[in-house]
mmCIF file of N, CA and C in Angstrom:
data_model
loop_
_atom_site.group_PDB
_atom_site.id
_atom_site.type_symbol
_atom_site.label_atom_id
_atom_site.label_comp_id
_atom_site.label_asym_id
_atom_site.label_seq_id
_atom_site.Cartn_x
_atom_site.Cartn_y
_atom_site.Cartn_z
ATOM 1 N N UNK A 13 7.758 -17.787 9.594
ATOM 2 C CA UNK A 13 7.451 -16.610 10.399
ATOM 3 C C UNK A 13 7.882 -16.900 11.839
ATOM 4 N N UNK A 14 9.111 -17.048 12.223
ATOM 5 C CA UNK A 14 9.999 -17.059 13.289
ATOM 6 C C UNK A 14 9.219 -16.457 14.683
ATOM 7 N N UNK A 15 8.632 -15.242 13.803
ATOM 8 C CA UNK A 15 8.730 -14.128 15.558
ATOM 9 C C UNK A 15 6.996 -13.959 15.511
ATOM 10 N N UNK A 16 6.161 -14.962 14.673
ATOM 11 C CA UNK A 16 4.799 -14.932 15.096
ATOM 12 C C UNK A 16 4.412 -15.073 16.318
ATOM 13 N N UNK A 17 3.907 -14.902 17.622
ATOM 14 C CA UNK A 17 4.039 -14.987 18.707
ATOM 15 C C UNK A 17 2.380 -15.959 18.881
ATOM 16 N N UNK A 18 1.396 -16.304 18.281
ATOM 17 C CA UNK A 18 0.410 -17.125 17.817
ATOM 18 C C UNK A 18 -0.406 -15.932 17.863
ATOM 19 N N UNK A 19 -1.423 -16.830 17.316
ATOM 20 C CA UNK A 19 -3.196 -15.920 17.179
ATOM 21 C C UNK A 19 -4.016 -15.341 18.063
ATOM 22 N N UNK A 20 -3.360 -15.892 19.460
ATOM 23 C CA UNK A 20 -4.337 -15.038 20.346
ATOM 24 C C UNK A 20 -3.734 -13.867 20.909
ATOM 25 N N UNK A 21 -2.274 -13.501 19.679
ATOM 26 C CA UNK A 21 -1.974 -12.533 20.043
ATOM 27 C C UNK A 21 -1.975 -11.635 18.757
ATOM 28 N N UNK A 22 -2.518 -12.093 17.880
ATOM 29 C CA UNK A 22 -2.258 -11.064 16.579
ATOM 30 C C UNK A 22 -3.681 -11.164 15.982
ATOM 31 N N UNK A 23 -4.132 -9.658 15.572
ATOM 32 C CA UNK A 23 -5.193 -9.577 14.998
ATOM 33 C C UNK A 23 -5.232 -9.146 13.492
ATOM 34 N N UNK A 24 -4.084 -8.817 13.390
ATOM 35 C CA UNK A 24 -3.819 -8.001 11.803
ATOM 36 C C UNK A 24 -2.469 -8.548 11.606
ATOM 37 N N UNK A 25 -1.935 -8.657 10.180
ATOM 38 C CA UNK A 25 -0.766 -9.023 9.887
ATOM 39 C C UNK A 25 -0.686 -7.848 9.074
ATOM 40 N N UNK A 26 0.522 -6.998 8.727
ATOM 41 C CA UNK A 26 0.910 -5.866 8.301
ATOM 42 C C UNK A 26 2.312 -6.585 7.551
ATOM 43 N N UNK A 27 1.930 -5.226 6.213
ATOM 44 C CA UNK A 27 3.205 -5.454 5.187
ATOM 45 C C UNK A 27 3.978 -3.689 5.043
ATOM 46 N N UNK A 28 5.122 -3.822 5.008
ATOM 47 C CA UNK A 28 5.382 -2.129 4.554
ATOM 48 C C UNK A 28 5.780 -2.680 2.912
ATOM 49 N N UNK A 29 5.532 -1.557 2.029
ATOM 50 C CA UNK A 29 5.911 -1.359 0.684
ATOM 51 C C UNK A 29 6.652 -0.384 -0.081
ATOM 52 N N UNK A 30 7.662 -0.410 0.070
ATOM 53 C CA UNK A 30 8.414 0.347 -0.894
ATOM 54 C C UNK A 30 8.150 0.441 -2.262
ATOM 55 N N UNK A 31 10.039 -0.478 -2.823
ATOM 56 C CA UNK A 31 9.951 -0.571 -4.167
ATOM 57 C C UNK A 31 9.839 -1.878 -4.394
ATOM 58 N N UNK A 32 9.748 -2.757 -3.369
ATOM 59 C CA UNK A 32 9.638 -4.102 -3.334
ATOM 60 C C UNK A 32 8.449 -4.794 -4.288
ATOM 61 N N UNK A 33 7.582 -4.141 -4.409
ATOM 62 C CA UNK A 33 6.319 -4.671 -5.227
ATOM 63 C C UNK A 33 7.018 -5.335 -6.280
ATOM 64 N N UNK A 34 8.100 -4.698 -6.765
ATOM 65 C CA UNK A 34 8.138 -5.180 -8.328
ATOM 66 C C UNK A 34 9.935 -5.385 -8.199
ATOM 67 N N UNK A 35 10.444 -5.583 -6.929
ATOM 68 C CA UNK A 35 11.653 -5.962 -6.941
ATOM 69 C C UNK A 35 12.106 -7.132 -6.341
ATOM 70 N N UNK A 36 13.608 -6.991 -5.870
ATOM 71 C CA UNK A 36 14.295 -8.131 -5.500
ATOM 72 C C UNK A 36 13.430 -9.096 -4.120
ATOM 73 N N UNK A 37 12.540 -8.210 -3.399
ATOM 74 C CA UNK A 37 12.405 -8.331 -2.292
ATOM 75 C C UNK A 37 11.099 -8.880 -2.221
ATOM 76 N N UNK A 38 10.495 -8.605 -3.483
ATOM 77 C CA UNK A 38 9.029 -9.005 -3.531
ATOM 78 C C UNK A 38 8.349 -10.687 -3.093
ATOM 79 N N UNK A 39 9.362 -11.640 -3.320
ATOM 80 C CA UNK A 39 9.035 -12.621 -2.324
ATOM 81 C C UNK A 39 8.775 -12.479 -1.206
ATOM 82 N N UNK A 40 9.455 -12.163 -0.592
ATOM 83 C CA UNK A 40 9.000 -11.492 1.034
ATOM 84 C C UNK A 40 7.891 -11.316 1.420
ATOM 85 N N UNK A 41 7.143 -10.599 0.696
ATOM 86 C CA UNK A 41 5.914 -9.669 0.683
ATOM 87 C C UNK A 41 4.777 -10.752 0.221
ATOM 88 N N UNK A 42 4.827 -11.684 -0.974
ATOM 89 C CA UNK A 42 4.391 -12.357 -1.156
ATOM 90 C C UNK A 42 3.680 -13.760 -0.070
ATOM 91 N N UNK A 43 5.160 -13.641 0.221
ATOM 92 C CA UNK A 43 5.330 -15.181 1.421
ATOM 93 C C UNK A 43 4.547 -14.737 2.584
ATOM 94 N N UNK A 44 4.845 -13.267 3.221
ATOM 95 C CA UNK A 44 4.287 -13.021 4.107
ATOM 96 C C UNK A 44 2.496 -12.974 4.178
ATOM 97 N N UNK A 45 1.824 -12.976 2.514
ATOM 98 C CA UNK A 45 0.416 -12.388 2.187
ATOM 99 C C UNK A 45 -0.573 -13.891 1.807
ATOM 100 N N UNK A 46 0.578 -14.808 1.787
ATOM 101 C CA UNK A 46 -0.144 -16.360 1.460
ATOM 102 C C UNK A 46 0.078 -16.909 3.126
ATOM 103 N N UNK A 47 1.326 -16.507 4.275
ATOM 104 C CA UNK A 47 0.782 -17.270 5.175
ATOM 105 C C UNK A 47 -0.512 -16.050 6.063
ATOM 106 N N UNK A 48 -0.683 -15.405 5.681
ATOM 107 C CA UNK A 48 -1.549 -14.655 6.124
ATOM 108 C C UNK A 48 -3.026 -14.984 5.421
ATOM 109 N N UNK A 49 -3.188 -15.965 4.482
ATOM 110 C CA UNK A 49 -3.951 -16.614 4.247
ATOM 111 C C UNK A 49 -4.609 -17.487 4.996
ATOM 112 N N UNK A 50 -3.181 -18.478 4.717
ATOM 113 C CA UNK A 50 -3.309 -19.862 5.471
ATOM 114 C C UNK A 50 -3.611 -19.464 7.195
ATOM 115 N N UNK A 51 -3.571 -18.006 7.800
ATOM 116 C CA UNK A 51 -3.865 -17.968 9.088
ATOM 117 C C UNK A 51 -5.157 -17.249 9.326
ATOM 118 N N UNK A 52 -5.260 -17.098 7.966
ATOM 119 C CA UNK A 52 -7.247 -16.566 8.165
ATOM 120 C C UNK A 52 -7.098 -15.258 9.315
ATOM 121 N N UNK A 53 -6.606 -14.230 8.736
ATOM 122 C CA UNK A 53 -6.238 -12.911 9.040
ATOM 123 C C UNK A 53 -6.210 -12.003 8.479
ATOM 124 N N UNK A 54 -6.705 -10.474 8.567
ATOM 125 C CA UNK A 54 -6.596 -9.481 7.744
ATOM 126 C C UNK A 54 -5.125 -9.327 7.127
ATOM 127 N N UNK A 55 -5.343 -8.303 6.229
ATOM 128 C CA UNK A 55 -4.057 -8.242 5.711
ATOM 129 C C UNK A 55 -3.700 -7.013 5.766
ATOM 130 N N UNK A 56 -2.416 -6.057 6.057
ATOM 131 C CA UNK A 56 -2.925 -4.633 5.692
ATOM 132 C C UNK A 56 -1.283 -4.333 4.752
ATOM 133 N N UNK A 57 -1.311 -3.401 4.411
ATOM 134 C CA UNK A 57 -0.069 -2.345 3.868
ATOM 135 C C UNK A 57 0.022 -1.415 4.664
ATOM 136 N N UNK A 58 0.847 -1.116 5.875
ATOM 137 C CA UNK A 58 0.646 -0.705 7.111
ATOM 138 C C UNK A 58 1.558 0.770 6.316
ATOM 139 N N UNK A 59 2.288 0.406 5.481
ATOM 140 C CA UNK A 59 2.921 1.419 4.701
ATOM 141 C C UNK A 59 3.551 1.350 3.582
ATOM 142 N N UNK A 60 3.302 2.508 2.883
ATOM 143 C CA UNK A 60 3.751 2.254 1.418
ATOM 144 C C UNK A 60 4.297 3.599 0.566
ATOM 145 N N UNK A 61 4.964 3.680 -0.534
ATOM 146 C CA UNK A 61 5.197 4.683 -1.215
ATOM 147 C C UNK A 61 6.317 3.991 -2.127
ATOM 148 N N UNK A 62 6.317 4.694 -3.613
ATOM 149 C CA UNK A 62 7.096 4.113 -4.670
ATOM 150 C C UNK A 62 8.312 4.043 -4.679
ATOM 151 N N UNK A 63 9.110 4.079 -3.465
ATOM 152 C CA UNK A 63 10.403 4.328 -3.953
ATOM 153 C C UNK A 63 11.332 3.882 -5.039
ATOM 154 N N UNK A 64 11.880 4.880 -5.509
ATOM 155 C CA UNK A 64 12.908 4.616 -6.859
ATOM 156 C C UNK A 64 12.205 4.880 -7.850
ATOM 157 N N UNK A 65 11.064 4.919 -7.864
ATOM 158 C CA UNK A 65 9.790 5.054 -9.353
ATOM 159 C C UNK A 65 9.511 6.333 -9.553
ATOM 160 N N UNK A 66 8.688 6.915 -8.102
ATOM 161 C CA UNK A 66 8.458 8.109 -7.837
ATOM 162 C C UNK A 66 6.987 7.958 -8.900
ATOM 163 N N UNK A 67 6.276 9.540 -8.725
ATOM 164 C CA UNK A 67 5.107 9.773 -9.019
ATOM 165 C C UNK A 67 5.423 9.991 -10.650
ATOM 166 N N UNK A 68 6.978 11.225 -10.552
ATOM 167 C CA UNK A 68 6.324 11.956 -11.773
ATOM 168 C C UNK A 68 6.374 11.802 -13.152
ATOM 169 N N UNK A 69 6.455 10.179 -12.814
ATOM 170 C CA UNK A 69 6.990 9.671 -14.520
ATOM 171 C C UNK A 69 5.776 9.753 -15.475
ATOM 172 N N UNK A 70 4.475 9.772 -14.908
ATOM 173 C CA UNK A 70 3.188 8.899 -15.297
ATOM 174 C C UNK A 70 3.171 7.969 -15.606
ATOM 175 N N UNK A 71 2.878 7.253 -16.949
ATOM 176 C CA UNK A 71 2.435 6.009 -16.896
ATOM 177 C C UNK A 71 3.430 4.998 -16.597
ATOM 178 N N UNK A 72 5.008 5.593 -16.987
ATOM 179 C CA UNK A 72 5.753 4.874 -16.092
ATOM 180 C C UNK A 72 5.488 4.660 -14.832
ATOM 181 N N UNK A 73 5.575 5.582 -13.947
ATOM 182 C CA UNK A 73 5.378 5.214 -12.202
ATOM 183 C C UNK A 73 4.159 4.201 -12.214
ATOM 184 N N UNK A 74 2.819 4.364 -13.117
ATOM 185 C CA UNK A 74 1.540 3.989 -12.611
ATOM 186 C C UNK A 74 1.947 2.571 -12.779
ATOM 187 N N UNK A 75 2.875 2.322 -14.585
ATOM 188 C CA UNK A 75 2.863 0.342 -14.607
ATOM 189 C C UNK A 75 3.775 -0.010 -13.713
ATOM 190 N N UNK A 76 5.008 0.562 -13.010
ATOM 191 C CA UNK A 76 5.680 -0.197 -12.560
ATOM 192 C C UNK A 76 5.596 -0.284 -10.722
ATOM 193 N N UNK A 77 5.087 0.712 -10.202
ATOM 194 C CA UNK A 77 4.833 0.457 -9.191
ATOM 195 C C UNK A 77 2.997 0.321 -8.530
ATOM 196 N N UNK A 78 2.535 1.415 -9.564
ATOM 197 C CA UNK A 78 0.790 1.369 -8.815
ATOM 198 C C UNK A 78 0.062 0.336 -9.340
ATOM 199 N N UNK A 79 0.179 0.139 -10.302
ATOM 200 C CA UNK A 79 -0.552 -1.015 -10.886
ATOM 201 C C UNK A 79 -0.240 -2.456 -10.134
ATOM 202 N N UNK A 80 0.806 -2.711 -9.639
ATOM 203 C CA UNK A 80 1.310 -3.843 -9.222
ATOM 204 C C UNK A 80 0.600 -3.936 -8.086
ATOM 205 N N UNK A 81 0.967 -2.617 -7.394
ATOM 206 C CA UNK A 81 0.232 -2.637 -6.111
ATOM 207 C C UNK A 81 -0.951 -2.828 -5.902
ATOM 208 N N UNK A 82 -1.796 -2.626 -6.927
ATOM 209 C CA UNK A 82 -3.596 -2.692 -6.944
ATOM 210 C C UNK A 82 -4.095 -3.965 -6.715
ATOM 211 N N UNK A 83 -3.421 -4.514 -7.611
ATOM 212 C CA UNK A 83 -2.837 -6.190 -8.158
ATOM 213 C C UNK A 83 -3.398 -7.060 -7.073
ATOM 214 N N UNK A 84 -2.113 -6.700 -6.451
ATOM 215 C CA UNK A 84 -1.527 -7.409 -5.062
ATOM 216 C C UNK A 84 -2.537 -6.957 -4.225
ATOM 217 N N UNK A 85 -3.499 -5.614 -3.775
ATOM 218 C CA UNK A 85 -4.370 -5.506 -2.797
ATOM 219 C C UNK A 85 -5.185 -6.687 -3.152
ATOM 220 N N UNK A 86 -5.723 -6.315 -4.584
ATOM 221 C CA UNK A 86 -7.074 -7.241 -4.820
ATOM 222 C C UNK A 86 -6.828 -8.893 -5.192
ATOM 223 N N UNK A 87 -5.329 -9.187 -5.481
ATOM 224 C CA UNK A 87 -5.317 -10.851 -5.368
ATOM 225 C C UNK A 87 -5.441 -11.345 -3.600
ATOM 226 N N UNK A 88 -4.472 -10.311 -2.543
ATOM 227 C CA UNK A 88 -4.592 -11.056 -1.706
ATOM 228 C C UNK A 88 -5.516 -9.770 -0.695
ATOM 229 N N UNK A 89 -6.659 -9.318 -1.224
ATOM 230 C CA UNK A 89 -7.939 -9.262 -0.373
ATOM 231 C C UNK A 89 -7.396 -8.152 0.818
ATOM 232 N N UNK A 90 -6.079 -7.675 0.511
ATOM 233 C CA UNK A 90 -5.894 -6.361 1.387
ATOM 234 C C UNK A 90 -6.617 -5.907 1.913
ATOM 235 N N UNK A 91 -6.873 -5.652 3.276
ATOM 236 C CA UNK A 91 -8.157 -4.482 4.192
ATOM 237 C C UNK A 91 -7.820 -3.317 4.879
ATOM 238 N N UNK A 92 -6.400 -3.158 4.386
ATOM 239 C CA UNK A 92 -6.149 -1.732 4.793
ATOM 240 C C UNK A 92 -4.542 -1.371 3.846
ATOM 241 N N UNK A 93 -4.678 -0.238 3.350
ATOM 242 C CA UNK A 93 -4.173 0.094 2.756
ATOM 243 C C UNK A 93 -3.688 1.597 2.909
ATOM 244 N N UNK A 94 -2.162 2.058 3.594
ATOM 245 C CA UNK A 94 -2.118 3.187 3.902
ATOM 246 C C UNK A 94 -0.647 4.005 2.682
ATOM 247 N N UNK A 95 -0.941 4.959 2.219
ATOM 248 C CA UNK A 95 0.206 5.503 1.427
ATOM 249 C C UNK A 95 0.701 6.691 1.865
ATOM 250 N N UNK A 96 2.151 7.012 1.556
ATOM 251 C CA UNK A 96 2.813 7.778 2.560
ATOM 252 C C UNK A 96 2.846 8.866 1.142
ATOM 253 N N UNK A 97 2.007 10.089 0.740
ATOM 254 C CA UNK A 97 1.982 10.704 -0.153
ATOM 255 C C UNK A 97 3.123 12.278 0.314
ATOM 256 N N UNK A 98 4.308 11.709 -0.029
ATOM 257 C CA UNK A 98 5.229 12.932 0.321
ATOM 258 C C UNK A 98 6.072 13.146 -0.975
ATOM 259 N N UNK A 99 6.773 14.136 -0.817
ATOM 260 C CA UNK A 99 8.061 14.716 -1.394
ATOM 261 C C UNK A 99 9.168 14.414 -0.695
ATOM 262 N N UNK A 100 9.680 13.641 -0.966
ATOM 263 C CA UNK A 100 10.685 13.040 -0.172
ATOM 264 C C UNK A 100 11.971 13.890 -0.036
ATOM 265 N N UNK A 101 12.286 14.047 -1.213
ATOM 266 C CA UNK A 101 13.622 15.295 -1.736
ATOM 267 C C UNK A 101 13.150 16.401 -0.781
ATOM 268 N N UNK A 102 12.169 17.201 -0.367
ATOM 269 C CA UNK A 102 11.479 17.825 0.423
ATOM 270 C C UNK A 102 12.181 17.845 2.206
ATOM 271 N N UNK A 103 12.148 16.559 2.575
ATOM 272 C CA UNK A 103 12.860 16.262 3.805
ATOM 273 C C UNK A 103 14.694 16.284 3.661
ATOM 274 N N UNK A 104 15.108 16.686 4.708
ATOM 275 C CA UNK A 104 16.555 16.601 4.606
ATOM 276 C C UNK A 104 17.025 14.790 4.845
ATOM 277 N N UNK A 105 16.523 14.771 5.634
ATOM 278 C CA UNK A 105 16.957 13.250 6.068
ATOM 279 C C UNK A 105 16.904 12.018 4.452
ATOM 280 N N UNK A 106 16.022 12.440 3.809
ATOM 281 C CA UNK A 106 16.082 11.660 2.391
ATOM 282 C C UNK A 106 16.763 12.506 1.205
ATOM 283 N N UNK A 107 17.048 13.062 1.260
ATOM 284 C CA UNK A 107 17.414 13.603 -0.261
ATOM 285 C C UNK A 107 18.676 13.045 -0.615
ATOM 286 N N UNK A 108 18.177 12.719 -2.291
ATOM 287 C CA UNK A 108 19.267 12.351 -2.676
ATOM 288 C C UNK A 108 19.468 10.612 -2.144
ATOM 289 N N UNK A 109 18.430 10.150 -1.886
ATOM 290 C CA UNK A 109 18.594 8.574 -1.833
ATOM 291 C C UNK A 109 17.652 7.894 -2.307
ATOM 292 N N UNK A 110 17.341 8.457 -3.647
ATOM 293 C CA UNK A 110 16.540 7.855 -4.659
ATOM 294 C C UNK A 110 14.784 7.440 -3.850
ATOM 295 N N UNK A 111 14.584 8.230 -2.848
ATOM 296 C CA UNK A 111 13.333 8.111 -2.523
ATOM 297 C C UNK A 111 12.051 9.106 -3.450
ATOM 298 N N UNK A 112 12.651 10.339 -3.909
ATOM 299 C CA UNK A 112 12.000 11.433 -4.507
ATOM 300 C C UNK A 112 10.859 11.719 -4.551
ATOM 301 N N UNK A 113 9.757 12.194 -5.207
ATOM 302 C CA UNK A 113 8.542 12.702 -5.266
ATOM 303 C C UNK A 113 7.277 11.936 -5.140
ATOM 304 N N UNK A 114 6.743 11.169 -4.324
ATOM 305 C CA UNK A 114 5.502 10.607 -4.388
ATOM 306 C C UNK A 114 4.496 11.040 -3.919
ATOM 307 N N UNK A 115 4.143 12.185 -4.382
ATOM 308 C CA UNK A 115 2.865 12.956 -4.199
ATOM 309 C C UNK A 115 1.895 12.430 -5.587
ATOM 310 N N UNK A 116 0.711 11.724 -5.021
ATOM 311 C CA UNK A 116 -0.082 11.349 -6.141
ATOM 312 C C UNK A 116 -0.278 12.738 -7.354
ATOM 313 N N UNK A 117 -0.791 13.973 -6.881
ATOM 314 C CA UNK A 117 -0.843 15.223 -7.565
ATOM 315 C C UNK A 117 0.390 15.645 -8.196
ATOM 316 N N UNK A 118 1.500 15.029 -8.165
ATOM 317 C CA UNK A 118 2.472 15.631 -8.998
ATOM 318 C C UNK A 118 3.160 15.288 -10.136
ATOM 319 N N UNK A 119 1.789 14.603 -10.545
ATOM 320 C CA UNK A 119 1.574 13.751 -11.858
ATOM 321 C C UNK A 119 -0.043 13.547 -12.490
ATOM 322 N N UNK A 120 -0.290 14.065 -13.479
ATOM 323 C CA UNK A 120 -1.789 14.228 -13.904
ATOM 324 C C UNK A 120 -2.351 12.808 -14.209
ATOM 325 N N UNK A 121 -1.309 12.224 -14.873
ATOM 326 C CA UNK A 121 -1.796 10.518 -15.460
ATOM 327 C C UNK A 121 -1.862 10.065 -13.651
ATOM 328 N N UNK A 122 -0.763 10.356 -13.327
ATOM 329 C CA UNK A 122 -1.040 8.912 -11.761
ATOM 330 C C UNK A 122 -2.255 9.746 -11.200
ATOM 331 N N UNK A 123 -2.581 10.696 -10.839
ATOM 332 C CA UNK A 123 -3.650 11.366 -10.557
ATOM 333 C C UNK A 123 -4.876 10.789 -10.952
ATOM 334 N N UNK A 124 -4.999 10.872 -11.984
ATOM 335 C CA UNK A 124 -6.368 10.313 -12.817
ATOM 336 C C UNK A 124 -7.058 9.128 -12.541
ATOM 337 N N UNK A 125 -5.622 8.376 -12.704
ATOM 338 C CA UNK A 125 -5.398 6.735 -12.461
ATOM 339 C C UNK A 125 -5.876 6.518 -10.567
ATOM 340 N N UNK A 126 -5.134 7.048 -10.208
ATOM 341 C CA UNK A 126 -5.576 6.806 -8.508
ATOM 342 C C UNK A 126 -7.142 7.252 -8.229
ATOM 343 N N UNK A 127 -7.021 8.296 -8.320
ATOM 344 C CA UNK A 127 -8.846 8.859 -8.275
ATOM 345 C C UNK A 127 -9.448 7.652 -9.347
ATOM 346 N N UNK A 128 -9.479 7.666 -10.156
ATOM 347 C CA UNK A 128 -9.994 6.286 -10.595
ATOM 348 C C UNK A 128 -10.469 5.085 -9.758
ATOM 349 N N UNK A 129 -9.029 4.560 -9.376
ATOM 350 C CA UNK A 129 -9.259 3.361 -8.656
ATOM 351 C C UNK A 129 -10.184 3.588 -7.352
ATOM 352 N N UNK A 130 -9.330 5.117 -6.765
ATOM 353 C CA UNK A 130 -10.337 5.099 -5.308
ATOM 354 C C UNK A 130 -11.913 5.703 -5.479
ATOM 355 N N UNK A 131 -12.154 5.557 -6.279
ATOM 356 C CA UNK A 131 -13.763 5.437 -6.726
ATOM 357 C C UNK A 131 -14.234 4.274 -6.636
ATOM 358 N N UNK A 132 -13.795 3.627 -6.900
ATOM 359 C CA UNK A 132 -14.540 1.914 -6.895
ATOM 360 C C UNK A 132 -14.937 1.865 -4.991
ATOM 361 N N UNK A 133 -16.087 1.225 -5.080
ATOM 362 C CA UNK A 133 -16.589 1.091 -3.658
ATOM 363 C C UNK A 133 -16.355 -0.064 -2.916
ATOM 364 N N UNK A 134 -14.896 -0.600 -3.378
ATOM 365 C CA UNK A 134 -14.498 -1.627 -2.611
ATOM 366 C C UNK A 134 -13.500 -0.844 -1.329
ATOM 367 N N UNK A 135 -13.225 0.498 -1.824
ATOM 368 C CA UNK A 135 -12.145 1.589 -0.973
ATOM 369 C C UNK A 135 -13.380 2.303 -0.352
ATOM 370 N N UNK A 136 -12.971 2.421 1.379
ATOM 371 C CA UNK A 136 -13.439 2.708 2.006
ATOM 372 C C UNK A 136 -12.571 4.385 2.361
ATOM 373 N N UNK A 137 -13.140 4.937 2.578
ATOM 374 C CA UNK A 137 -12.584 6.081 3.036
ATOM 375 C C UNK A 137 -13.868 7.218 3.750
ATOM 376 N N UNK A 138 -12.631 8.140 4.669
ATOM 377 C CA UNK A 138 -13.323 8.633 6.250
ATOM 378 C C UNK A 138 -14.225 9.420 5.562
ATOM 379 N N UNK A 139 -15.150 9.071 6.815
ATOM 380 C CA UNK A 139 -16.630 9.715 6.611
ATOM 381 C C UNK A 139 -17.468 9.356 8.242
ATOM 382 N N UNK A 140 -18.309 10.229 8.208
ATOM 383 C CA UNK A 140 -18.977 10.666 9.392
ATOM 384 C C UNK A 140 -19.538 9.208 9.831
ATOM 385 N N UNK A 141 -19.553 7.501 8.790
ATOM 386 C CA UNK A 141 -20.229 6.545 9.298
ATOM 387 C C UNK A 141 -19.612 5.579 8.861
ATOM 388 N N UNK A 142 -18.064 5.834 8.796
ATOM 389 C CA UNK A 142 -17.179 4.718 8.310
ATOM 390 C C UNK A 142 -16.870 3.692 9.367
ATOM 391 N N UNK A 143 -17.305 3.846 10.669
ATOM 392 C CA UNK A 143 -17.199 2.892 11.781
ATOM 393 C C UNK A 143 -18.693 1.740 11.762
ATOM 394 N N UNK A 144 -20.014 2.517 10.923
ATOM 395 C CA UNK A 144 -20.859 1.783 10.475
ATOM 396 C C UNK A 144 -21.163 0.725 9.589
ATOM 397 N N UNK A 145 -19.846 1.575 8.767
ATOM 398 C CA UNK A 145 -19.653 0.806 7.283
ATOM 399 C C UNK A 145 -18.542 -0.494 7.226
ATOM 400 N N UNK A 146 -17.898 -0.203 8.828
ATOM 401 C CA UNK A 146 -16.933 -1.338 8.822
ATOM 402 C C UNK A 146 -17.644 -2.104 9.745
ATOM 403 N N UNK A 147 -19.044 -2.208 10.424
ATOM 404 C CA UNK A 147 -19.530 -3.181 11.128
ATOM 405 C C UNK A 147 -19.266 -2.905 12.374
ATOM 406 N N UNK A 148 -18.639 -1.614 12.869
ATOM 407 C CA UNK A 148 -18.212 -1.443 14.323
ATOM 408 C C UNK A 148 -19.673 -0.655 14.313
ATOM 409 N N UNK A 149 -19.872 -1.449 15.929
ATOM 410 C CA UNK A 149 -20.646 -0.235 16.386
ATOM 411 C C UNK A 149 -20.468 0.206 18.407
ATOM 412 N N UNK A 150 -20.174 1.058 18.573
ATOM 413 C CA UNK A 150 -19.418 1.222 19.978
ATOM 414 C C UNK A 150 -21.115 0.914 21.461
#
């Protein structure tokens, strides 16, 4: 990690996620989530979405990209987790570069499957005392 600048300058270490979860690149992501171990630091997915998988395969999209991803939050203890839920084909600037549809809703199985997971009360999500629930208090 070349351009770490040390600890008393970093409080979070951030990953973006594509299609990397389950591709060429996925070392990367890996390497970056074990020295983020070894530096006793949050971890986050500062951004994410399936590219190349897309939503609307179902259980295709869910094994090859969501499932991996769950994986990977809960082996390496992820504490923030953000997903970029668009239509990509939708924007001009992407179409047609294999980014396409990742709207969780535009698929009933990945639907099911996600509401699923974000039920478990290890996922935090906004609410009138989620600054309580993360131990902040102003």
């Amino acid at each position: 990690m070349d351009f770490y600048p040390g600890d008393n300058y970093v409080d979070w270490i951030g990953v973006s996620v594509f299609g990397q979860i389950m591709g060429s690149n996925a070392s990367n992501i890996y390497y970056v989530a074990e020295k983020t171990k070894e530096l006793h630091k949050p971890l986050m997915i500062a951004e994410s979405t399936p590219y190349g998988v897309q939503t609307i395969y179902g259980a295709y999209s869910w094994s090859e990209w969501f499932w991996p991803i769950f994986n990977f939050i809960e082996k390496y203890d992820v504490k923030m987790f953000s997903y970029i839920n668009s239509d990509w084909e939708e924007l001009p600037m992407f179409q047609g570069q294999g980014w396409g549809n990742a709207r969780i809703e535009a698929d009933s199985y990945v639907q099911g499957k996600w509401l699923q997971r974000m039920s478990n009360s290890v996922y935090m999500h906004a609410s009138t005392n989620l600054f309580q629930l993360l131990g902040y208090s102003p």
